Amino acid sequence: MSGALYASTSVTERSLGPVTISRTREPRVVMMCGPAGAGKTTYAKRLEGAGWTRLSFEVEFWERGITTMPSADLVAEVAADLKARLLRHVAAGNDVVLDFGFWFRRQRDEYRTLLAPQGIEPQTVYIATSLETILSRVGDRHGRRADDWPLTVRTATEYFGRFEPPTTEEGPLEVVS
């Protein structure tokens, strides 16, 4: 990979230091999937606690001092950085959980295409949560940390309505309800 891919590194990436390549098995990648407030981060943090590397737009924004909805240009910059970090981690043999949301099939397909040359077929973990449950969680978000972005009832409802649930036609799928 070219050095240009790593020109914009986060605090987390800079603190990783050298990554040792270990190939006793192929690395695993999980794409967390579900609407805002579904519980994706809770699940992803369990994997992180078990030694997986968790990559998150919200954490990256927080580390950059962004606490409100970022511009499209910044989202694109962070997306490029996270893709480069994902490829670096899987090349090193690390298991990675992508705590993103993957609301649309085209996003899930984009990451499958990105990982295919590495021989990795990511698993989608779909957190199937009702709108009622999501709306009950909205009041618990106060914007005090990276995984605590405020969410209004209106926004949560709009996000829920736009979400495209994954199907088994896309590839390995685990549905958690």
PDB file of C-alpha atoms in Angstrom, residues 20-166:
ATOM      1  CA  THR A  20       3.226  -7.937  13.775  1.00  0.00           C
ATOM      2  CA  ILE A  21       1.957 -10.179  10.992  1.00  0.00           C
ATOM      3  CA  SER A  22       0.509 -13.435  12.302  1.00  0.00           C
ATOM      4  CA  ARG A  23      -0.994 -15.852   9.775  1.00  0.00           C
ATOM      5  CA  THR A  24      -2.136 -18.861  11.809  1.00  0.00           C
ATOM      6  CA  ARG A  25      -5.580 -18.211  10.265  1.00  0.00           C
ATOM      7  CA  GLU A  26      -7.197 -15.641   8.022  1.00  0.00           C
ATOM      8  CA  PRO A  27      -8.391 -12.495   9.776  1.00  0.00           C
ATOM      9  CA  ARG A  28     -12.111 -12.055  10.288  1.00  0.00           C
ATOM     10  CA  VAL A  29     -14.106  -8.912   9.554  1.00  0.00           C
ATOM     11  CA  VAL A  30     -17.553  -8.170  10.940  1.00  0.00           C
ATOM     12  CA  MET A  31     -19.686  -5.370   9.523  1.00  0.00           C
ATOM     13  CA  MET A  32     -22.118  -4.122  12.165  1.00  0.00           C
ATOM     14  CA  CYS A  33     -25.437  -3.350  10.522  1.00  0.00           C
ATOM     15  CA  GLY A  34     -28.531  -1.631  11.860  1.00  0.00           C
ATOM     16  CA  PRO A  35     -30.218   1.724  12.189  1.00  0.00           C
ATOM     17  CA  ALA A  36     -29.008   4.360  14.651  1.00  0.00           C
ATOM     18  CA  GLY A  37     -29.737   3.327  18.226  1.00  0.00           C
ATOM     19  CA  ALA A  38     -30.088  -0.388  17.443  1.00  0.00           C
ATOM     20  CA  GLY A  39     -27.239  -1.534  19.719  1.00  0.00           C
ATOM     21  CA  LYS A  40     -24.439  -2.034  17.196  1.00  0.00           C
ATOM     22  CA  THR A  41     -21.777  -0.382  19.322  1.00  0.00           C
ATOM     23  CA  THR A  42     -22.672  -2.471  22.371  1.00  0.00           C
ATOM     24  CA  TYR A  43     -22.155  -5.630  20.308  1.00  0.00           C
ATOM     25  CA  ALA A  44     -18.981  -4.269  18.657  1.00  0.00           C
ATOM     26  CA  LYS A  45     -17.484  -3.366  22.032  1.00  0.00           C
ATOM     27  CA  ARG A  46     -17.934  -6.985  23.151  1.00  0.00           C
ATOM     28  CA  LEU A  47     -15.851  -8.099  20.192  1.00  0.00           C
ATOM     29  CA  GLU A  48     -13.327  -5.370  20.985  1.00  0.00           C
ATOM     30  CA  GLY A  49     -13.120  -6.705  24.547  1.00  0.00           C
ATOM     31  CA  ALA A  50     -12.320 -10.126  23.071  1.00  0.00           C
ATOM     32  CA  GLY A  51      -9.324  -8.702  21.194  1.00  0.00           C
ATOM     33  CA  TRP A  52     -10.854  -7.486  17.942  1.00  0.00           C
ATOM     34  CA  THR A  53      -9.905  -4.091  16.523  1.00  0.00           C
ATOM     35  CA  ARG A  54     -12.965  -1.817  16.431  1.00  0.00           C
ATOM     36  CA  LEU A  55     -13.097   0.890  13.779  1.00  0.00           C
ATOM     37  CA  SER A  56     -15.767   3.566  14.142  1.00  0.00           C
ATOM     38  CA  PHE A  57     -16.632   6.795  12.376  1.00  0.00           C
ATOM     39  CA  GLU A  58     -17.949   8.255  15.644  1.00  0.00           C
ATOM     40  CA  VAL A  59     -14.733   7.474  17.532  1.00  0.00           C
ATOM     41  CA  GLU A  60     -12.648   8.915  14.709  1.00  0.00           C
ATOM     42  CA  PHE A  61     -14.740  12.103  14.601  1.00  0.00           C
ATOM     43  CA  TRP A  62     -14.501  12.447  18.384  1.00  0.00           C
ATOM     44  CA  GLU A  63     -10.721  12.023  18.340  1.00  0.00           C
ATOM     45  CA  ARG A  64     -10.553  14.805  15.723  1.00  0.00           C
ATOM     46  CA  GLY A  65     -12.652  17.085  17.927  1.00  0.00           C
ATOM     47  CA  ILE A  66     -15.786  16.781  15.777  1.00  0.00           C
ATOM     48  CA  THR A  67     -18.890  16.603  17.989  1.00  0.00           C
ATOM     49  CA  THR A  68     -21.560  17.713  15.497  1.00  0.00           C
ATOM     50  CA  MET A  69     -22.616  16.379  12.111  1.00  0.00           C
ATOM     51  CA  PRO A  70     -19.472  16.600   9.941  1.00  0.00           C
ATOM     52  CA  SER A  71     -19.302  17.896   6.379  1.00  0.00           C
ATOM     53  CA  ALA A  72     -19.454  15.487   3.449  1.00  0.00           C
ATOM     54  CA  ASP A  73     -15.777  16.214   2.727  1.00  0.00           C
ATOM     55  CA  LEU A  74     -14.756  15.262   6.261  1.00  0.00           C
ATOM     56  CA  VAL A  75     -16.866  12.105   6.137  1.00  0.00           C
ATOM     57  CA  ALA A  76     -15.107  11.139   2.879  1.00  0.00           C
ATOM     58  CA  GLU A  77     -11.686  11.833   4.426  1.00  0.00           C
ATOM     59  CA  VAL A  78     -12.472   9.712   7.485  1.00  0.00           C
ATOM     60  CA  ALA A  79     -13.912   6.938   5.300  1.00  0.00           C
ATOM     61  CA  ALA A  80     -10.670   6.795   3.280  1.00  0.00           C
ATOM     62  CA  ASP A  81      -8.626   6.697   6.489  1.00  0.00           C
ATOM     63  CA  LEU A  82     -10.761   3.916   7.974  1.00  0.00           C
ATOM     64  CA  LYS A  83     -10.516   1.845   4.774  1.00  0.00           C
ATOM     65  CA  ALA A  84      -6.733   2.168   4.792  1.00  0.00           C
ATOM     66  CA  ARG A  85      -6.599   1.185   8.462  1.00  0.00           C
ATOM     67  CA  LEU A  86      -8.899  -1.788   7.818  1.00  0.00           C
ATOM     68  CA  LEU A  87      -6.613  -3.041   5.060  1.00  0.00           C
ATOM     69  CA  ARG A  88      -3.563  -2.545   7.260  1.00  0.00           C
ATOM     70  CA  HIS A  89      -5.136  -4.509  10.114  1.00  0.00           C
ATOM     71  CA  VAL A  90      -6.258  -7.438   7.975  1.00  0.00           C
ATOM     72  CA  ALA A  91      -2.832  -7.544   6.286  1.00  0.00           C
ATOM     73  CA  ALA A  92      -1.405  -7.895   9.787  1.00  0.00           C
ATOM     74  CA  GLY A  93      -3.825 -10.745  10.564  1.00  0.00           C
ATOM     75  CA  ASN A  94      -6.018  -8.785  12.983  1.00  0.00           C
ATOM     76  CA  ASP A  95      -9.740  -9.421  13.384  1.00  0.00           C
ATOM     77  CA  VAL A  96     -11.693  -6.205  12.761  1.00  0.00           C
ATOM     78  CA  VAL A  97     -15.216  -5.125  13.647  1.00  0.00           C
ATOM     79  CA  LEU A  98     -16.535  -2.230  11.569  1.00  0.00           C
ATOM     80  CA  ASP A  99     -18.859  -0.336  13.903  1.00  0.00           C
ATOM     81  CA  PHE A 100     -20.365   1.778  11.120  1.00  0.00           C
ATOM     82  CA  GLY A 101     -24.042   1.047  10.534  1.00  0.00           C
ATOM     83  CA  PHE A 102     -23.979  -0.137   6.925  1.00  0.00           C
ATOM     84  CA  TRP A 103     -27.494   1.197   6.360  1.00  0.00           C
ATOM     85  CA  PHE A 104     -27.478   0.551   2.632  1.00  0.00           C
ATOM     86  CA  ARG A 105     -26.582  -2.526   0.613  1.00  0.00           C
ATOM     87  CA  ARG A 106     -24.272  -0.474  -1.628  1.00  0.00           C
ATOM     88  CA  GLN A 107     -22.137   0.340   1.440  1.00  0.00           C
ATOM     89  CA  ARG A 108     -21.939  -3.318   2.439  1.00  0.00           C
ATOM     90  CA  ASP A 109     -21.085  -4.280  -1.152  1.00  0.00           C
ATOM     91  CA  GLU A 110     -18.356  -1.613  -1.256  1.00  0.00           C
ATOM     92  CA  TYR A 111     -16.590  -3.180   1.727  1.00  0.00           C
ATOM     93  CA  ARG A 112     -17.020  -6.710   0.367  1.00  0.00           C
ATOM     94  CA  THR A 113     -15.347  -5.518  -2.845  1.00  0.00           C
ATOM     95  CA  LEU A 114     -12.566  -3.818  -0.848  1.00  0.00           C
ATOM     96  CA  LEU A 115     -11.835  -7.008   1.107  1.00  0.00           C
ATOM     97  CA  ALA A 116     -12.196  -9.553  -1.716  1.00  0.00           C
ATOM     98  CA  PRO A 117      -8.608  -9.141  -3.025  1.00  0.00           C
ATOM     99  CA  GLN A 118      -7.396 -10.048   0.481  1.00  0.00           C
ATOM    100  CA  GLY A 119      -9.449 -13.264   0.361  1.00  0.00           C
ATOM    101  CA  ILE A 120     -11.735 -12.050   3.134  1.00  0.00           C
ATOM    102  CA  GLU A 121     -15.506 -12.406   3.071  1.00  0.00           C
ATOM    103  CA  PRO A 122     -16.854 -10.213   5.862  1.00  0.00           C
ATOM    104  CA  GLN A 123     -19.766 -11.336   7.996  1.00  0.00           C
ATOM    105  CA  THR A 124     -22.661  -8.925   8.449  1.00  0.00           C
ATOM    106  CA  VAL A 125     -24.085  -8.801  11.956  1.00  0.00           C
ATOM    107  CA  TYR A 126     -27.524  -7.216  11.695  1.00  0.00           C
ATOM    108  CA  ILE A 127     -28.897  -5.880  14.961  1.00  0.00           C
ATOM    109  CA  ALA A 128     -32.624  -6.163  14.254  1.00  0.00           C
ATOM    110  CA  THR A 129     -34.199  -3.725  16.672  1.00  0.00           C
ATOM    111  CA  SER A 130     -37.723  -2.321  16.622  1.00  0.00           C
ATOM    112  CA  LEU A 131     -38.333   1.390  16.166  1.00  0.00           C
ATOM    113  CA  GLU A 132     -40.048   1.353  19.572  1.00  0.00           C
ATOM    114  CA  THR A 133     -36.853   0.090  21.245  1.00  0.00           C
ATOM    115  CA  ILE A 134     -34.695   2.585  19.355  1.00  0.00           C
ATOM    116  CA  LEU A 135     -36.952   5.487  20.354  1.00  0.00           C
ATOM    117  CA  SER A 136     -36.795   4.372  23.997  1.00  0.00           C
ATOM    118  CA  ARG A 137     -32.990   4.800  23.830  1.00  0.00           C
ATOM    119  CA  VAL A 138     -32.955   8.274  22.246  1.00  0.00           C
ATOM    120  CA  GLY A 139     -33.159  10.081  25.586  1.00  0.00           C
ATOM    121  CA  ASP A 140     -30.034   8.284  26.814  1.00  0.00           C
ATOM    122  CA  ARG A 141     -27.798   9.997  24.246  1.00  0.00           C
ATOM    123  CA  HIS A 142     -26.209  13.205  25.437  1.00  0.00           C
ATOM    124  CA  GLY A 143     -23.090  13.692  23.302  1.00  0.00           C
ATOM    125  CA  ARG A 144     -20.627  13.265  26.171  1.00  0.00           C
ATOM    126  CA  ARG A 145     -18.393  10.699  24.452  1.00  0.00           C
ATOM    127  CA  ALA A 146     -17.696   9.249  21.028  1.00  0.00           C
ATOM    128  CA  ASP A 147     -20.394   6.580  21.090  1.00  0.00           C
ATOM    129  CA  ASP A 148     -23.024   8.894  22.562  1.00  0.00           C
ATOM    130  CA  TRP A 149     -24.029  11.108  19.615  1.00  0.00           C
ATOM    131  CA  PRO A 150     -27.339  12.835  20.353  1.00  0.00           C
ATOM    132  CA  LEU A 151     -30.286  11.508  18.415  1.00  0.00           C
ATOM    133  CA  THR A 152     -33.759  13.076  18.291  1.00  0.00           C
ATOM    134  CA  VAL A 153     -36.945  11.062  17.964  1.00  0.00           C
ATOM    135  CA  ARG A 154     -37.533  12.619  14.541  1.00  0.00           C
ATOM    136  CA  THR A 155     -34.029  11.808  13.276  1.00  0.00           C
ATOM    137  CA  ALA A 156     -34.118   8.259  14.653  1.00  0.00           C
ATOM    138  CA  THR A 157     -37.472   7.687  12.959  1.00  0.00           C
ATOM    139  CA  GLU A 158     -36.173   9.052   9.632  1.00  0.00           C
ATOM    140  CA  TYR A 159     -33.036   6.913   9.835  1.00  0.00           C
ATOM    141  CA  PHE A 160     -35.103   3.824  10.642  1.00  0.00           C
ATOM    142  CA  GLY A 161     -37.315   4.445   7.615  1.00  0.00           C
ATOM    143  CA  ARG A 162     -34.349   4.717   5.224  1.00  0.00           C
ATOM    144  CA  PHE A 163     -32.500   1.634   6.509  1.00  0.00           C
ATOM    145  CA  GLU A 164     -32.103  -1.309   4.074  1.00  0.00           C
ATOM    146  CA  PRO A 165     -31.943  -4.593   6.030  1.00  0.00           C
ATOM    147  CA  PRO A 166     -29.337  -7.079   4.768  1.00  0.00           C
TER     148      PRO A 166
END
